[in-house]
Amino acid sequence: MRGRFITIEGIDGAGKSSHIEALAQWLRTRGHAVVLTREPGGTPLAESLRELFLHQEMDALTEALLVFAARRDHLRCVIEPALARGQVVVCDRFTDATFAYQGAGRGFDLALLAQLEQWVQQSRQPDLTLWFDLPAEVAAQRRAAARDADRLERETLDFFERVRAGYAARAAAAPQRFARIDAGLPIDAVWQQVAQVLASRVWT
Ligand code: TMP
């Protein structure tokens, strides 16, 4: 069985966390060995970088370097070995988040991000990306009801609309890889879409 790499994306408050465990379970019940992980994070080093990333003030270049440093360690220690064993890696965020947050959100140089992407990942790309999409205003209301904000989550509605547009641009550039999920719907309807994508575009 060849390994597969699934990533989950969307602005903060899109509700992706509510579905990730169910998604992993869906795959497990169909006989797949699943590694559930996240970015930034997924290794002890990358989790340490995540703490710095979420709580220290820094500029966009430092943000980009930190997330790619974490990604390098994560790819080397977790993602590539799991794929080589034929497992399914389900990762909560990956490089599309860097293009959306640092690129579109912060206005950081996309060509430089593309160079870092190439440098860190070589040809590795997700096989499938589930993009939980909803308006920034709805996501902000959900976040306010759910949790204390970290450094990124304190950003403005304008910032999150730019991040959302950044995801839309990535999706338009890779339509075979991306599946857009309408995350503004009630939770059951969102799951139905996820299950449908898994059934049609993954493997039963
Ligand atoms: P999470 O709370 O969904 O785990 O994501 C952590 C935060 O980090 C979230 O606000 C998005 C942000 N982020 C980036 O800005 N760039 C990246 O490359 C990644 C992976 C996450």
mmCIF file of C-alpha atoms and ligand atoms in Angstrom:
data_model
loop_
_atom_site.group_PDB
_atom_site.id
_atom_site.type_symbol
_atom_site.label_atom_id
_atom_site.label_comp_id
_atom_site.label_asym_id
_atom_site.label_seq_id
_atom_site.Cartn_x
_atom_site.Cartn_y
_atom_site.Cartn_z
ATOM 1 C CA MET A 1 0.000 0.000 0.000
ATOM 2 C CA ARG A 2 1.507 3.325 -0.944
ATOM 3 C CA GLY A 3 1.560 6.130 1.577
ATOM 4 C CA ARG A 4 -0.771 9.073 1.169
ATOM 5 C CA PHE A 5 -0.498 12.588 2.489
ATOM 6 C CA ILE A 6 -3.667 14.503 3.408
ATOM 7 C CA THR A 7 -3.582 18.069 4.715
ATOM 8 C CA ILE A 8 -6.325 20.087 6.373
ATOM 9 C CA GLU A 9 -6.396 23.854 5.926
ATOM 10 C CA GLY A 10 -8.491 26.923 6.636
ATOM 11 C CA ILE A 11 -8.510 30.165 8.600
ATOM 12 C CA ASP A 12 -8.584 30.010 12.410
ATOM 13 C CA GLY A 13 -12.138 29.238 13.545
ATOM 14 C CA ALA A 14 -13.059 27.310 10.379
ATOM 15 C CA GLY A 15 -13.835 24.251 12.526
ATOM 16 C CA LYS A 16 -11.292 21.824 11.072
ATOM 17 C CA SER A 17 -10.311 20.468 14.525
ATOM 18 C CA SER A 18 -13.853 19.190 15.047
ATOM 19 C CA HIS A 19 -13.442 16.814 12.093
ATOM 20 C CA ILE A 20 -9.829 15.655 12.095
ATOM 21 C CA GLU A 21 -10.249 12.795 14.557
ATOM 22 C CA ALA A 22 -13.372 11.569 12.710
ATOM 23 C CA LEU A 23 -11.476 11.753 9.437
ATOM 24 C CA ALA A 24 -8.655 9.631 10.864
ATOM 25 C CA GLN A 25 -11.220 7.181 12.213
ATOM 26 C CA TRP A 26 -12.937 6.985 8.804
ATOM 27 C CA LEU A 27 -9.627 5.917 7.263
ATOM 28 C CA ARG A 28 -8.760 3.488 10.074
ATOM 29 C CA THR A 29 -12.054 1.651 9.777
ATOM 30 C CA ARG A 30 -11.178 1.087 6.107
ATOM 31 C CA GLY A 31 -7.910 -0.560 7.036
ATOM 32 C CA HIS A 32 -5.459 2.332 6.702
ATOM 33 C CA ALA A 33 -2.714 2.956 9.245
ATOM 34 C CA VAL A 34 -3.063 6.655 10.029
ATOM 35 C CA VAL A 35 -0.553 9.108 11.471
ATOM 36 C CA LEU A 36 -2.336 12.199 12.768
ATOM 37 C CA THR A 37 -0.094 15.232 13.135
ATOM 38 C CA ARG A 38 -0.010 19.038 12.859
ATOM 39 C CA GLU A 39 1.996 22.085 11.822
ATOM 40 C CA PRO A 40 3.743 23.937 13.131
ATOM 41 C CA GLY A 41 4.584 20.930 15.309
ATOM 42 C CA GLY A 42 4.597 17.154 15.134
ATOM 43 C CA THR A 43 8.077 16.580 16.608
ATOM 44 C CA PRO A 44 9.591 17.738 19.941
ATOM 45 C CA LEU A 45 11.711 20.350 18.145
ATOM 46 C CA ALA A 46 8.862 21.560 15.940
ATOM 47 C CA GLU A 47 6.492 21.756 18.936
ATOM 48 C CA SER A 48 9.059 23.983 20.691
ATOM 49 C CA LEU A 49 9.202 26.199 17.609
ATOM 50 C CA ARG A 50 5.379 26.276 17.588
ATOM 51 C CA GLU A 51 5.343 27.727 21.124
ATOM 52 C CA LEU A 52 7.720 30.512 20.057
ATOM 53 C CA PHE A 53 5.780 31.083 16.851
ATOM 54 C CA LEU A 54 2.413 31.407 18.588
ATOM 55 C CA HIS A 55 3.510 33.589 21.489
ATOM 56 C CA GLN A 56 6.553 35.741 20.589
ATOM 57 C CA GLU A 57 6.430 38.905 18.504
ATOM 58 C CA MET A 58 8.419 38.566 15.249
ATOM 59 C CA ASP A 59 8.465 39.793 11.659
ATOM 60 C CA ALA A 60 7.143 37.910 8.627
ATOM 61 C CA LEU A 61 10.549 36.612 7.533
ATOM 62 C CA THR A 62 11.174 35.134 10.983
ATOM 63 C CA GLU A 63 7.700 33.580 10.904
ATOM 64 C CA ALA A 64 8.434 32.005 7.530
ATOM 65 C CA LEU A 65 11.827 30.699 8.618
ATOM 66 C CA LEU A 66 10.412 29.238 11.828
ATOM 67 C CA VAL A 67 7.542 27.405 10.138
ATOM 68 C CA PHE A 68 9.858 26.020 7.460
ATOM 69 C CA ALA A 69 12.432 24.965 10.076
ATOM 70 C CA ALA A 70 9.679 23.155 11.969
ATOM 71 C CA ARG A 71 8.438 21.651 8.680
ATOM 72 C CA ARG A 72 11.884 20.380 7.781
ATOM 73 C CA ASP A 73 12.174 18.492 11.072
ATOM 74 C CA HIS A 74 8.592 17.227 10.782
ATOM 75 C CA LEU A 75 9.112 15.952 7.231
ATOM 76 C CA ARG A 76 12.398 14.280 8.078
ATOM 77 C CA CYS A 77 11.357 12.634 11.349
ATOM 78 C CA VAL A 78 7.630 11.901 10.917
ATOM 79 C CA ILE A 79 6.030 12.516 7.524
ATOM 80 C CA GLU A 80 8.534 10.935 5.120
ATOM 81 C CA PRO A 81 9.134 7.814 7.264
ATOM 82 C CA ALA A 82 5.372 7.250 7.662
ATOM 83 C CA LEU A 83 4.754 7.632 3.920
ATOM 84 C CA ALA A 84 7.640 5.244 3.236
ATOM 85 C CA ARG A 85 5.925 2.672 5.506
ATOM 86 C CA GLY A 86 2.745 3.006 3.424
ATOM 87 C CA GLN A 87 0.819 4.921 6.085
ATOM 88 C CA VAL A 88 -1.665 7.726 5.607
ATOM 89 C CA VAL A 89 -0.414 10.987 7.087
ATOM 90 C CA VAL A 90 -3.176 13.404 8.072
ATOM 91 C CA CYS A 91 -1.653 16.776 8.848
ATOM 92 C CA ASP A 92 -3.505 19.727 10.388
ATOM 93 C CA ARG A 93 -2.009 22.522 8.208
ATOM 94 C CA PHE A 94 1.034 22.438 5.947
ATOM 95 C CA THR A 95 2.693 24.764 3.415
ATOM 96 C CA ASP A 96 -0.561 26.185 2.026
ATOM 97 C CA ALA A 97 -0.888 27.827 5.462
ATOM 98 C CA THR A 98 2.461 29.551 4.934
ATOM 99 C CA PHE A 99 1.378 30.921 1.558
ATOM 100 C CA ALA A 100 -1.963 31.987 3.042
ATOM 101 C CA TYR A 101 -0.783 33.479 6.388
ATOM 102 C CA GLN A 102 2.741 34.735 5.720
ATOM 103 C CA GLY A 103 2.229 35.293 1.983
ATOM 104 C CA ALA A 104 -1.296 36.671 1.568
ATOM 105 C CA GLY A 105 -1.878 37.698 5.210
ATOM 106 C CA ARG A 106 1.439 39.432 5.893
ATOM 107 C CA GLY A 107 2.191 40.326 2.276
ATOM 108 C CA PHE A 108 5.454 38.410 2.355
ATOM 109 C CA ASP A 109 7.300 37.623 -0.894
ATOM 110 C CA LEU A 110 5.582 34.603 -2.526
ATOM 111 C CA ALA A 111 8.580 33.847 -4.731
ATOM 112 C CA LEU A 112 10.786 33.534 -1.660
ATOM 113 C CA LEU A 113 8.219 31.255 -0.004
ATOM 114 C CA ALA A 114 8.224 29.125 -3.162
ATOM 115 C CA GLN A 115 12.007 28.851 -2.919
ATOM 116 C CA LEU A 116 11.809 27.779 0.721
ATOM 117 C CA GLU A 117 9.087 25.291 -0.207
ATOM 118 C CA GLN A 118 11.308 23.766 -2.866
ATOM 119 C CA TRP A 119 14.330 23.763 -0.591
ATOM 120 C CA VAL A 120 12.590 22.142 2.381
ATOM 121 C CA GLN A 121 10.187 19.770 0.623
ATOM 122 C CA GLN A 122 11.866 19.058 -2.701
ATOM 123 C CA SER A 123 9.008 17.512 -4.659
ATOM 124 C CA ARG A 124 6.867 16.484 -1.669
ATOM 125 C CA GLN A 125 3.306 17.823 -1.875
ATOM 126 C CA PRO A 126 0.079 16.616 -0.275
ATOM 127 C CA ASP A 127 -2.015 14.137 -2.295
ATOM 128 C CA LEU A 128 -5.205 15.788 -1.057
ATOM 129 C CA THR A 129 -5.907 19.073 0.742
ATOM 130 C CA LEU A 130 -9.241 19.633 2.459
ATOM 131 C CA TRP A 131 -9.776 23.381 2.617
ATOM 132 C CA PHE A 132 -12.350 24.444 5.226
ATOM 133 C CA ASP A 133 -13.589 27.719 3.794
ATOM 134 C CA LEU A 134 -15.851 30.310 5.408
ATOM 135 C CA PRO A 135 -16.054 34.117 5.726
ATOM 136 C CA ALA A 136 -13.591 35.666 8.176
ATOM 137 C CA GLU A 137 -16.412 37.258 10.148
ATOM 138 C CA VAL A 138 -18.114 33.930 10.854
ATOM 139 C CA ALA A 139 -14.781 32.385 11.841
ATOM 140 C CA ALA A 140 -14.118 35.292 14.243
ATOM 141 C CA GLN A 141 -17.477 34.751 15.957
ATOM 142 C CA ARG A 142 -16.711 31.047 16.368
ATOM 143 C CA ARG A 143 -13.250 31.763 17.812
ATOM 144 C CA ALA A 144 -14.645 34.331 20.257
ATOM 145 C CA ALA A 145 -17.092 31.733 21.570
ATOM 146 C CA ALA A 146 -14.527 28.935 21.773
ATOM 147 C CA ARG A 147 -11.122 29.981 23.124
ATOM 148 C CA ASP A 148 -8.542 32.580 24.181
ATOM 149 C CA ALA A 149 -6.762 34.051 21.182
ATOM 150 C CA ASP A 150 -3.081 33.337 20.440
ATOM 151 C CA ARG A 151 -0.834 35.824 18.585
ATOM 152 C CA LEU A 152 -2.191 34.986 15.111
ATOM 153 C CA GLU A 153 -5.799 34.761 16.250
ATOM 154 C CA ARG A 154 -5.645 38.369 17.498
ATOM 155 C CA GLU A 155 -5.210 39.582 13.913
ATOM 156 C CA THR A 156 -7.870 41.751 12.224
ATOM 157 C CA LEU A 157 -10.780 40.649 10.047
ATOM 158 C CA ASP A 158 -8.955 42.170 7.074
ATOM 159 C CA PHE A 159 -5.957 39.960 7.774
ATOM 160 C CA PHE A 160 -8.139 36.840 7.829
ATOM 161 C CA GLU A 161 -9.934 37.865 4.630
ATOM 162 C CA ARG A 162 -6.509 38.142 2.975
ATOM 163 C CA VAL A 163 -5.552 34.712 4.365
ATOM 164 C CA ARG A 164 -8.796 33.310 2.985
ATOM 165 C CA ALA A 165 -8.019 34.839 -0.427
ATOM 166 C CA GLY A 166 -4.546 33.302 -0.179
ATOM 167 C CA TYR A 167 -6.084 29.864 0.272
ATOM 168 C CA ALA A 168 -8.423 30.516 -2.671
ATOM 169 C CA ALA A 169 -5.419 31.348 -4.856
ATOM 170 C CA ARG A 170 -3.589 28.178 -3.814
ATOM 171 C CA ALA A 171 -6.748 26.133 -4.495
ATOM 172 C CA ALA A 172 -7.144 27.691 -7.946
ATOM 173 C CA ALA A 173 -3.524 26.873 -8.746
ATOM 174 C CA ALA A 174 -3.887 23.209 -7.703
ATOM 175 C CA PRO A 175 -7.517 22.184 -8.355
ATOM 176 C CA GLN A 176 -6.708 18.455 -8.508
ATOM 177 C CA ARG A 177 -5.209 18.516 -5.036
ATOM 178 C CA PHE A 178 -7.683 20.827 -3.275
ATOM 179 C CA ALA A 179 -11.214 20.006 -2.164
ATOM 180 C CA ARG A 180 -13.147 23.001 -0.847
ATOM 181 C CA ILE A 181 -15.403 22.293 2.107
ATOM 182 C CA ASP A 182 -18.142 24.842 2.851
ATOM 183 C CA ALA A 183 -17.301 25.258 6.533
ATOM 184 C CA GLY A 184 -20.046 27.818 7.144
ATOM 185 C CA LEU A 185 -22.679 25.049 7.246
ATOM 186 C CA PRO A 186 -23.787 23.198 10.419
ATOM 187 C CA ILE A 187 -21.268 20.652 11.726
ATOM 188 C CA ASP A 188 -23.130 17.576 10.402
ATOM 189 C CA ALA A 189 -23.346 19.045 6.902
ATOM 190 C CA VAL A 190 -19.631 19.871 7.007
ATOM 191 C CA TRP A 191 -18.820 16.277 7.937
ATOM 192 C CA GLN A 192 -21.019 14.990 5.090
ATOM 193 C CA GLN A 193 -18.897 16.965 2.648
ATOM 194 C CA VAL A 194 -15.677 15.652 4.205
ATOM 195 C CA ALA A 195 -16.908 12.053 4.024
ATOM 196 C CA GLN A 196 -17.988 12.546 0.415
ATOM 197 C CA VAL A 197 -14.559 13.857 -0.570
ATOM 198 C CA LEU A 198 -12.854 10.982 1.224
ATOM 199 C CA ALA A 199 -15.085 8.433 -0.482
ATOM 200 C CA SER A 200 -14.724 9.911 -3.953
ATOM 201 C CA ARG A 201 -11.169 11.182 -3.981
ATOM 202 C CA VAL A 202 -9.367 8.950 -1.549
ATOM 203 C CA TRP A 203 -9.740 5.267 -1.105
ATOM 204 C CA THR A 204 -12.419 3.165 0.505
HETATM 205 P P1 TMP B 1 -3.517 25.866 14.603
HETATM 206 O O1 TMP B 1 -3.957 26.665 15.790
HETATM 207 O O2 TMP B 1 -4.592 25.622 13.608
HETATM 208 O O3 TMP B 1 -2.753 24.648 14.979
HETATM 209 O O4 TMP B 1 -2.469 26.786 13.792
HETATM 210 C C1 TMP B 1 -1.504 27.531 14.386
HETATM 211 C C2 TMP B 1 -1.447 28.926 13.813
HETATM 212 O O5 TMP B 1 -0.279 29.044 13.006
HETATM 213 C C3 TMP B 1 -2.608 29.353 12.949
HETATM 214 O O6 TMP B 1 -2.992 30.673 13.340
HETATM 215 C C4 TMP B 1 -2.045 29.397 11.552
HETATM 216 C C5 TMP B 1 -0.579 29.683 11.780
HETATM 217 N N1 TMP B 1 0.337 29.182 10.755
HETATM 218 C C6 TMP B 1 1.030 30.077 9.954
HETATM 219 O O7 TMP B 1 0.879 31.296 10.107
HETATM 220 N N2 TMP B 1 1.890 29.588 9.015
HETATM 221 C C7 TMP B 1 2.093 28.251 8.820
HETATM 222 O O8 TMP B 1 2.875 27.847 7.953
HETATM 223 C C8 TMP B 1 1.363 27.331 9.659
HETATM 224 C C9 TMP B 1 1.559 25.858 9.482
HETATM 225 C C10 TMP B 1 0.502 27.844 10.605
#
